[in-house]
CSV table of C-alpha atoms and ligand atoms in Angstrom, one decimal:
chain,number,residue,atom,x,y,z
A,145,MET,CA,-14.9,46.7,-32.2
A,146,ALA,CA,-11.8,47.7,-30.2
A,147,ALA,CA,-8.9,45.4,-30.5
A,148,LEU,CA,-8.3,43.3,-27.5
A,149,ALA,CA,-5.8,44.4,-25.1
A,150,PHE,CA,-3.3,41.7,-25.1
A,151,SER,CA,-1.1,40.3,-27.8
A,152,THR,CA,-1.0,36.5,-28.8
A,153,LYS,CA,2.6,36.8,-27.5
A,154,SER,CA,1.2,36.3,-23.9
A,155,PHE,CA,-0.1,32.9,-24.8
A,156,ALA,CA,3.0,31.5,-25.9
A,157,PRO,CA,4.3,28.8,-23.9
A,158,ARG,CA,7.5,29.6,-21.6
A,159,GLN,CA,9.3,26.9,-23.8
A,160,PRO,CA,8.3,25.0,-26.7
A,161,LEU,CA,6.2,21.7,-26.2
A,162,VAL,CA,8.6,18.8,-26.9
A,163,ALA,CA,7.8,15.1,-27.2
A,164,TRP,CA,8.5,12.9,-24.2
A,165,GLY,CA,12.2,11.8,-23.6
A,166,GLN,CA,13.6,15.1,-25.6
A,167,LYS,CA,15.9,17.3,-23.4
A,168,ALA,CA,13.7,20.2,-22.8
A,169,HIS,CA,11.1,18.0,-21.1
A,170,SER,CA,13.3,16.9,-18.2
A,171,LYS,CA,13.4,20.4,-17.2
A,172,ARG,CA,9.9,20.6,-16.2
A,173,VAL,CA,10.1,17.4,-14.1
A,174,ALA,CA,11.7,17.3,-10.8
A,175,PRO,CA,14.6,14.8,-10.8
A,176,ILE,CA,13.9,11.7,-8.8
A,177,THR,CA,17.0,11.7,-6.8
A,178,LYS,CA,16.1,15.2,-5.4
A,179,ALA,CA,16.8,14.9,-1.8
A,180,GLY,CA,14.0,15.8,0.6
A,181,LYS,CA,14.3,17.1,4.1
A,182,TYR,CA,12.8,13.7,5.6
A,183,ASP,CA,14.3,11.4,3.2
A,184,ASP,CA,16.6,9.4,5.9
A,185,GLU,CA,13.9,9.4,8.4
A,186,LEU,CA,11.2,8.4,5.9
A,187,LEU,CA,13.4,5.3,5.0
A,188,GLU,CA,14.1,4.5,8.5
A,189,THR,CA,10.3,4.3,9.3
A,190,ALA,CA,9.5,2.3,6.2
A,191,THR,CA,12.2,-0.1,7.0
A,192,ASN,CA,11.5,-0.5,10.4
A,193,MET,CA,7.9,-1.2,10.0
A,194,THR,CA,8.7,-3.8,7.5
A,195,LYS,CA,10.7,-6.1,9.3
A,196,PRO,CA,10.2,-9.8,9.2
A,197,GLY,CA,6.9,-11.0,11.0
A,198,LYS,CA,5.7,-7.6,11.5
A,199,GLY,CA,2.4,-6.0,10.1
A,200,ILE,CA,0.1,-3.2,11.0
A,201,LEU,CA,-2.7,-2.8,13.4
A,202,ALA,CA,-5.5,-0.6,11.5
A,203,MET,CA,-7.4,1.0,14.3
A,204,ASP,CA,-8.5,4.4,12.3
A,205,GLU,CA,-12.2,3.7,12.1
A,206,SER,CA,-14.0,7.1,11.8
A,207,ASN,CA,-16.2,7.9,15.0
A,208,ALA,CA,-19.3,6.5,13.1
A,209,THR,CA,-17.7,3.6,12.0
A,210,CYS,CA,-16.1,2.7,15.5
A,211,GLY,CA,-19.3,3.7,17.0
A,212,SER,CA,-21.6,1.4,15.1
A,213,ARG,CA,-19.1,-1.6,15.9
A,214,LEU,CA,-19.4,-0.6,19.7
A,215,GLU,CA,-23.0,-0.4,19.4
A,216,GLY,CA,-23.0,-3.7,17.9
A,217,VAL,CA,-21.8,-5.1,21.1
A,218,GLY,CA,-23.9,-2.9,23.3
A,219,VAL,CA,-21.4,-0.1,24.3
A,220,GLU,CA,-22.5,3.3,23.7
A,221,ASN,CA,-20.8,5.4,21.0
A,222,ASN,CA,-19.1,8.3,22.9
A,223,GLU,CA,-15.5,9.7,23.1
A,224,GLU,CA,-14.7,7.9,26.2
A,225,ASN,CA,-15.8,4.4,25.2
A,226,ARG,CA,-13.9,5.0,21.9
A,227,ARG,CA,-11.0,5.9,24.1
A,228,ARG,CA,-11.4,2.8,26.5
A,229,TYR,CA,-11.6,0.3,23.5
A,230,ARG,CA,-8.6,2.1,21.7
A,231,GLU,CA,-6.5,1.9,25.1
A,232,LEU,CA,-7.3,-1.9,25.3
A,233,LEU,CA,-5.9,-2.4,22.0
A,234,ILE,CA,-2.7,-0.2,22.0
A,235,THR,CA,-1.9,-1.5,25.7
A,236,THR,CA,-2.0,-5.3,24.8
A,237,PRO,CA,1.3,-6.9,26.2
A,238,ASN,CA,4.0,-7.7,23.7
A,239,LEU,CA,1.9,-6.0,21.0
A,240,GLY,CA,5.2,-4.6,19.4
A,241,GLU,CA,6.5,-8.1,18.6
A,242,HIS,CA,4.4,-8.5,15.4
A,243,ILE,CA,3.1,-5.1,15.0
A,244,GLY,CA,5.3,-2.2,13.6
A,245,GLY,CA,2.7,0.5,13.2
A,246,ALA,CA,-0.8,1.4,14.4
A,247,ILE,CA,-3.2,3.4,12.1
A,248,LEU,CA,-5.2,5.9,14.3
A,249,PHE,CA,-8.0,8.1,13.8
A,250,GLU,CA,-7.4,12.0,14.4
A,251,GLU,CA,-9.1,11.8,17.6
A,252,THR,CA,-7.3,8.9,18.6
A,253,LEU,CA,-4.2,10.6,17.9
A,254,TYR,CA,-4.5,13.2,20.6
A,255,GLN,CA,-6.1,10.7,23.2
A,256,SER,CA,-4.3,9.3,26.4
A,257,CYS,CA,-4.4,6.0,28.5
A,258,ALA,CA,-6.3,6.3,32.0
A,259,ASP,CA,-3.0,6.7,33.8
A,260,GLY,CA,-2.1,9.6,31.8
A,261,THR,CA,0.2,8.3,29.2
A,262,THR,CA,-0.4,9.4,25.8
A,263,PHE,CA,-1.3,6.9,23.1
A,264,VAL,CA,1.5,8.1,21.0
A,265,ASP,CA,4.0,7.4,24.0
A,266,ALA,CA,2.4,4.0,24.9
A,267,LEU,CA,2.6,2.9,21.3
A,268,LYS,CA,6.4,4.2,21.1
A,269,ALA,CA,7.3,2.4,24.4
A,270,GLN,CA,6.2,-0.9,22.4
A,271,GLY,CA,8.3,0.3,19.4
A,272,ILE,CA,5.2,0.8,17.5
A,273,TYR,CA,5.3,3.7,15.1
A,274,PRO,CA,2.1,5.8,15.5
A,275,GLY,CA,0.1,6.5,12.0
A,276,ILE,CA,-2.9,8.8,11.0
A,277,LYS,CA,-5.5,8.4,8.6
A,278,VAL,CA,-5.4,11.6,6.8
A,279,ASP,CA,-8.3,11.4,4.0
A,280,LYS,CA,-11.6,12.8,4.8
A,281,GLY,CA,-13.8,10.1,3.5
A,282,LEU,CA,-15.8,9.5,0.5
A,283,LYS,CA,-18.3,11.4,-1.4
A,284,PRO,CA,-20.4,10.6,-4.4
A,285,LEU,CA,-18.6,11.1,-7.6
A,286,ALA,CA,-21.0,13.4,-9.7
A,287,ASN,CA,-22.5,11.7,-12.9
A,288,THR,CA,-21.6,8.3,-11.8
A,289,ASN,CA,-22.9,5.6,-9.0
A,290,GLU,CA,-19.3,5.7,-7.5
A,291,SER,CA,-17.3,7.7,-5.1
A,292,TRP,CA,-14.2,9.9,-4.8
A,293,CYS,CA,-12.0,10.5,-1.6
A,294,GLN,CA,-11.6,14.0,-0.3
A,295,GLY,CA,-9.0,15.6,2.0
A,296,LEU,CA,-6.3,17.0,-0.1
A,297,ASP,CA,-7.2,20.7,0.7
A,298,GLY,CA,-5.2,21.8,3.5
A,299,LEU,CA,-3.3,18.3,3.8
A,300,ALA,CA,0.1,19.6,3.8
A,301,ASP,CA,-0.6,21.7,7.2
A,302,ARG,CA,-2.5,19.0,8.7
A,303,ALA,CA,0.3,16.5,7.9
A,304,ALA,CA,2.8,18.9,9.6
A,305,GLU,CA,0.6,18.9,12.6
A,306,TYR,CA,0.3,15.1,12.8
A,307,TYR,CA,4.1,14.8,12.6
A,308,LYS,CA,4.5,17.5,15.5
A,309,GLN,CA,2.0,15.2,17.4
A,310,GLY,CA,4.4,12.1,16.8
A,311,ALA,CA,2.7,10.4,13.7
A,312,ARG,CA,5.5,9.0,11.5
A,313,PHE,CA,3.3,7.5,9.0
A,314,CYS,CA,-0.2,7.9,7.3
A,315,LYS,CA,-3.0,6.2,5.2
A,316,TRP,CA,-5.5,7.4,2.4
A,317,ARG,CA,-8.4,5.1,1.5
A,318,SER,CA,-9.8,5.3,-2.0
A,319,VAL,CA,-12.4,2.8,-3.0
A,320,VAL,CA,-13.2,1.4,-6.7
A,321,SER,CA,-16.3,-0.6,-6.8
A,322,ILE,CA,-16.5,-3.3,-9.6
A,323,PRO,CA,-20.5,-3.5,-9.7
A,324,ASP,CA,-21.0,0.2,-9.7
A,325,GLY,CA,-18.4,1.0,-12.5
A,326,PRO,CA,-15.4,1.1,-12.4
A,327,SER,CA,-15.6,4.1,-14.7
A,328,ARG,CA,-12.3,5.6,-16.0
A,329,VAL,CA,-13.2,8.8,-14.2
A,330,ALA,CA,-13.3,7.1,-11.0
A,331,VAL,CA,-10.1,5.1,-11.3
A,332,THR,CA,-8.3,8.0,-12.6
A,333,ASP,CA,-9.4,10.3,-9.6
A,334,CYS,CA,-8.8,7.4,-7.2
A,335,ALA,CA,-5.1,7.2,-8.6
A,336,TYR,CA,-4.4,10.7,-8.8
A,337,GLY,CA,-5.8,11.6,-5.5
A,338,LEU,CA,-3.3,9.1,-3.7
A,339,ALA,CA,-0.4,10.0,-5.7
A,340,ARG,CA,-1.0,13.9,-4.5
A,341,TYR,CA,-1.7,12.7,-0.9
A,342,ALA,CA,1.6,10.5,-1.1
A,343,ALA,CA,3.8,13.2,-2.4
A,344,ILE,CA,2.4,15.9,0.1
A,345,CYS,CA,2.9,13.3,3.1
A,346,GLN,CA,6.3,12.4,2.3
A,347,ASN,CA,7.2,16.1,2.1
A,348,ALA,CA,6.0,16.4,5.7
A,349,GLY,CA,7.8,13.3,7.0
A,350,LEU,CA,4.9,10.9,6.8
A,351,VAL,CA,5.4,7.5,5.1
A,352,PRO,CA,2.2,7.1,3.0
A,353,ILE,CA,0.1,4.1,2.9
A,354,VAL,CA,-1.5,4.0,-0.6
A,355,GLU,CA,-4.8,2.3,-0.5
A,356,PRO,CA,-6.9,2.0,-3.4
A,357,GLU,CA,-9.7,-0.8,-1.9
A,358,ILE,CA,-11.2,-2.7,-4.5
A,359,LEU,CA,-14.6,-3.7,-2.8
A,360,LEU,CA,-15.6,-7.2,-2.1
A,361,ASP,CA,-19.0,-6.1,-3.1
A,362,GLY,CA,-20.6,-7.9,-6.2
A,363,ASP,CA,-20.9,-11.3,-7.9
A,364,HIS,CA,-18.1,-10.9,-10.4
A,365,ASP,CA,-15.4,-13.7,-10.6
A,366,ILE,CA,-11.8,-13.6,-9.8
A,367,ASP,CA,-10.6,-12.9,-13.4
A,368,THR,CA,-12.6,-9.7,-13.1
A,369,THR,CA,-11.2,-8.5,-10.1
A,370,PHE,CA,-7.8,-9.5,-11.4
A,371,GLU,CA,-8.5,-7.0,-14.5
A,372,VAL,CA,-9.7,-4.3,-12.2
A,373,ALA,CA,-7.0,-4.5,-9.9
A,374,SER,CA,-4.2,-4.5,-12.6
A,375,TRP,CA,-6.0,-1.4,-14.2
A,376,VAL,CA,-6.1,0.5,-10.9
A,377,TRP,CA,-2.5,-0.5,-10.1
A,378,ALA,CA,-1.1,0.6,-13.3
A,379,GLU,CA,-2.8,4.1,-12.9
A,380,THR,CA,-1.8,4.5,-9.5
A,381,PHE,CA,2.0,3.8,-10.3
A,382,LYS,CA,1.6,6.2,-13.2
A,383,TYR,CA,0.5,9.0,-11.2
A,384,LEU,CA,2.9,8.2,-8.3
A,385,ALA,CA,5.9,8.2,-10.4
A,386,ASP,CA,4.6,11.4,-12.3
A,387,ASN,CA,4.5,13.0,-8.6
A,388,ASN,CA,8.2,11.8,-7.9
A,389,VAL,CA,7.0,9.8,-5.0
A,390,SER,CA,9.6,7.6,-3.7
A,391,PHE,CA,8.6,4.0,-3.6
A,392,GLU,CA,11.1,3.1,-1.2
A,393,ARG,CA,9.6,5.5,1.2
A,394,MET,CA,5.9,4.4,0.9
A,395,LEU,CA,3.5,1.3,1.7
A,396,LEU,CA,0.9,-0.1,-0.3
A,397,LYS,CA,-2.5,-1.2,0.9
A,398,PRO,CA,-4.0,-3.4,-1.6
A,399,SER,CA,-7.1,-5.8,-1.5
A,400,MET,CA,-6.4,-9.4,-2.2
A,401,VAL,CA,-7.5,-10.6,-5.7
A,402,GLY,CA,-10.5,-12.7,-5.0
A,403,PRO,CA,-13.9,-13.2,-6.3
A,404,GLY,CA,-16.7,-10.9,-5.4
A,405,ALA,CA,-18.6,-11.7,-2.0
A,406,ASP,CA,-21.4,-12.9,-4.1
A,407,CYS,CA,-19.7,-15.0,-6.5
A,408,PRO,CA,-21.1,-18.5,-6.2
A,409,LYS,CA,-17.6,-19.9,-7.2
A,410,ARG,CA,-15.3,-19.6,-4.3
A,411,SER,CA,-11.4,-19.8,-4.5
A,412,THR,CA,-8.9,-21.4,-2.4
A,413,PRO,CA,-6.2,-19.7,-0.5
A,414,GLU,CA,-3.7,-20.8,-3.2
A,415,GLU,CA,-5.6,-19.3,-6.1
A,416,VAL,CA,-6.0,-16.1,-4.4
A,417,ALA,CA,-2.4,-15.8,-3.5
A,418,ASP,CA,-1.4,-16.9,-7.0
A,419,TYR,CA,-3.8,-14.1,-8.7
A,420,THR,CA,-2.7,-11.6,-6.1
A,421,LEU,CA,1.0,-12.2,-6.6
A,422,ARG,CA,0.8,-12.3,-10.3
A,423,MET,CA,-1.2,-9.0,-10.5
A,424,LEU,CA,1.3,-7.2,-8.0
A,425,LYS,CA,4.3,-8.6,-9.7
A,426,SER,CA,3.1,-7.1,-13.0
A,427,ARG,CA,2.5,-3.7,-11.5
A,428,VAL,CA,4.5,-2.9,-8.4
A,429,PRO,CA,8.0,-2.0,-8.6
A,430,PRO,CA,10.2,-4.2,-6.5
A,431,ALA,CA,11.7,-0.8,-4.7
A,432,THR,CA,8.4,-0.6,-3.0
A,433,ALA,CA,9.0,-1.0,1.0
A,434,GLY,CA,6.2,-3.2,1.7
A,435,ILE,CA,2.7,-4.5,0.6
A,436,MET,CA,0.5,-4.3,3.6
A,437,PHE,CA,-3.0,-6.0,2.8
A,438,LEU,CA,-6.5,-5.0,4.0
A,439,SER,CA,-8.8,-7.6,5.1
A,440,GLY,CA,-11.6,-6.1,3.3
A,441,GLY,CA,-14.6,-8.3,4.8
A,442,LEU,CA,-12.7,-11.7,5.0
A,443,SER,CA,-12.9,-13.9,8.0
A,444,GLU,CA,-10.0,-13.6,10.6
A,445,LEU,CA,-9.2,-17.0,9.5
A,446,ASP,CA,-9.2,-16.5,5.7
A,447,SER,CA,-7.0,-13.6,6.0
A,448,THR,CA,-4.3,-15.2,7.7
A,449,LEU,CA,-4.6,-18.3,5.5
A,450,TYR,CA,-4.4,-16.2,2.3
A,451,LEU,CA,-1.6,-14.2,3.5
A,452,ASN,CA,0.3,-17.5,4.5
A,453,ALA,CA,-0.3,-18.8,1.1
A,454,MET,CA,1.5,-15.7,-0.3
A,455,ASN,CA,4.5,-16.3,1.6
A,456,GLN,CA,5.4,-19.6,0.8
A,457,SER,CA,8.1,-18.5,-1.7
A,458,PRO,CA,10.0,-15.4,-1.7
A,459,ASN,CA,8.6,-12.1,-2.9
A,460,PRO,CA,10.2,-8.8,-4.0
A,461,TRP,CA,8.6,-7.0,-1.1
A,462,HIS,CA,7.7,-7.6,2.4
A,463,VAL,CA,4.3,-9.2,1.9
A,464,SER,CA,2.2,-8.6,5.3
A,465,PHE,CA,-1.0,-7.3,6.9
A,466,SER,CA,-2.7,-4.2,7.8
A,467,TYR,CA,-6.0,-5.5,9.2
A,468,ALA,CA,-8.7,-3.8,10.9
A,469,ARG,CA,-11.6,-6.3,11.1
A,470,ALA,CA,-9.6,-9.4,10.7
A,471,LEU,CA,-7.5,-8.4,14.0
A,472,GLN,CA,-10.3,-6.7,16.1
A,473,ASN,CA,-13.5,-8.8,15.4
A,474,THR,CA,-13.3,-11.2,18.0
A,475,VAL,CA,-11.4,-8.8,20.5
A,476,LEU,CA,-14.3,-6.7,20.5
A,477,LYS,CA,-17.1,-9.2,20.9
A,478,THR,CA,-15.0,-10.7,23.8
A,479,TRP,CA,-14.6,-7.0,25.5
A,480,ALA,CA,-18.1,-5.8,24.8
A,481,GLY,CA,-17.5,-2.9,27.1
A,482,ASP,CA,-16.7,-5.3,30.1
A,483,ASP,CA,-13.2,-4.4,31.6
A,484,GLU,CA,-13.3,-7.7,33.4
A,485,LYS,CA,-12.7,-9.3,30.0
A,486,LYS,CA,-9.9,-6.9,29.0
A,487,ASP,CA,-7.2,-9.4,29.5
A,488,GLU,CA,-9.0,-12.0,27.6
A,489,ALA,CA,-9.7,-9.6,24.7
A,490,GLN,CA,-5.9,-8.7,24.7
A,491,ALA,CA,-4.8,-12.1,24.7
A,492,ILE,CA,-6.9,-12.7,21.6
A,493,LEU,CA,-5.3,-9.7,19.8
A,494,ALA,CA,-2.0,-11.0,20.7
A,495,ARG,CA,-2.6,-14.3,19.3
A,496,ARG,CA,-4.3,-12.7,16.2
A,497,THR,CA,-1.1,-10.7,15.5
A,498,GLN,CA,1.2,-13.6,16.2
A,499,GLU,CA,-0.5,-15.8,13.8
A,500,ASN,CA,-0.5,-13.3,11.0
A,501,GLY,CA,3.3,-12.4,12.0
A,502,LEU,CA,3.7,-16.0,11.4
A,503,ALA,CA,1.6,-15.9,8.2
A,504,GLN,CA,4.1,-13.0,7.1
A,505,LEU,CA,6.8,-15.6,7.4
A,506,GLY,CA,4.9,-18.3,5.5
A,507,LYS,CA,4.8,-20.4,8.6
A,508,PHE,CA,1.3,-20.3,10.0
A,509,VAL,CA,-0.6,-23.6,10.7
A,510,ALA,CA,-4.3,-23.4,11.7
A,511,GLY,CA,-5.2,-24.6,15.1
A,512,ASP,CA,-8.4,-24.6,17.0
A,513,VAL,CA,-10.3,-21.7,15.4
A,514,SER,CA,-13.5,-20.1,17.0
A,515,ALA,CA,-16.7,-19.7,15.2
A,516,SER,CA,-16.1,-15.8,15.4
A,517,GLU,CA,-12.9,-16.1,13.8
A,518,SER,CA,-14.1,-18.1,10.8
A,519,GLU,CA,-17.1,-16.0,10.3
A,520,SER,CA,-16.9,-13.4,7.3
A,521,THR,CA,-16.7,-9.7,8.3
A,522,TYR,CA,-18.1,-8.5,5.2
A,523,GLN,CA,-20.8,-5.7,5.1
A,524,LYS,CA,-22.4,-4.5,1.9
A,525,ASN,CA,-21.5,-1.0,1.1
A,526,TYR,CA,-19.0,-0.7,3.9
A,527,VAL,CA,-18.0,2.8,5.0
A,528,TYR,CA,-14.8,3.0,7.1
B,611,13P,P1,-10.2,-4.0,7.0
B,611,13P,O1,-9.1,-4.8,7.5
B,611,13P,O2,-11.1,-4.1,7.9
B,611,13P,O3,-10.6,-4.1,5.6
B,611,13P,O4,-9.8,-2.4,7.2
B,611,13P,C1,-8.4,-2.1,6.9
B,611,13P,C2,-8.5,-0.5,6.4
B,611,13P,O5,-7.7,0.0,7.0
B,611,13P,C3,-9.3,-0.1,5.6
B,611,13P,O6,-9.0,1.2,5.1
């Protein structure tokens, strides 16, 4: 048999493998202090979005999800109706008092108000940073019952385009299901994908929101959620560090640590706050700019009460909200496609943002609450 046409030399590593901590290793890892082109701007964006009393309005539902909400209140799902509804949200008077950023879906980033003002300019006029959901949604994870989040292909180019259009921060939502797993491969994939996304987007001038949502689905107790959340955040920070993501220039979007939706034992706001903060303090470096919770199916009232409970004593980070359902639920039902109800719907949004702004400061006191604000927004197998 003829000899193979290459020598073993070509397989030799370019430098000898060395153990962690030995000098040669550091040559293969970019130094943490490496200054990026957008470093100052990223820091400014993250700092401005996490001012006291401020949170994020998540309004980046995909066309299918936004559509099913619209259809739920009798409004046809088409581009113009999605635009009308989103215009109502972002033109709410004084929205910028308690909202530092609004996360948009790609379609929305390029839309305008009826008077021709672009959505980006309407937000900026209120001092609100436009953000963009950059993940491409969930897909089944082969050989498991779980899912993985796609969207890394072409992300650097898309992020550059979104920056040009005015976006200054972004979001990537991966999910972890407790009843369907979580398997090691799903948690690793979730964490690694988030870290690659965050690195790519910081390089493009967008402050990344890192969101490994632990779904509410299941009958597990609060201790199980605590264990899974601790695992997921440990993996996520390992890969964020490996990818040299700057913690000062990113935001986290965790689920609060509570029992599964079908767990018979319910928790008080104080228990949820205690578990959530214990988990975060053991996993999240204090340098991280902000913790902006998702509402995940909680009622509007509970999400405010839980946030308020978390801000009863000082935290190492800005602890705030990035809610979609818990800000929009009653607003959408009130508007229901009728522009005569626009002012009423906007007043509700202004109040919801003000209440959550107070909860960010630990100063929320519940007053009269409508039935809609106390109802759960949980949906089994929810897709965003
Ligand atoms: P919810 O507040 O409705 O959970 O949505 C927030 C979000 O952005 C999920 O990715």
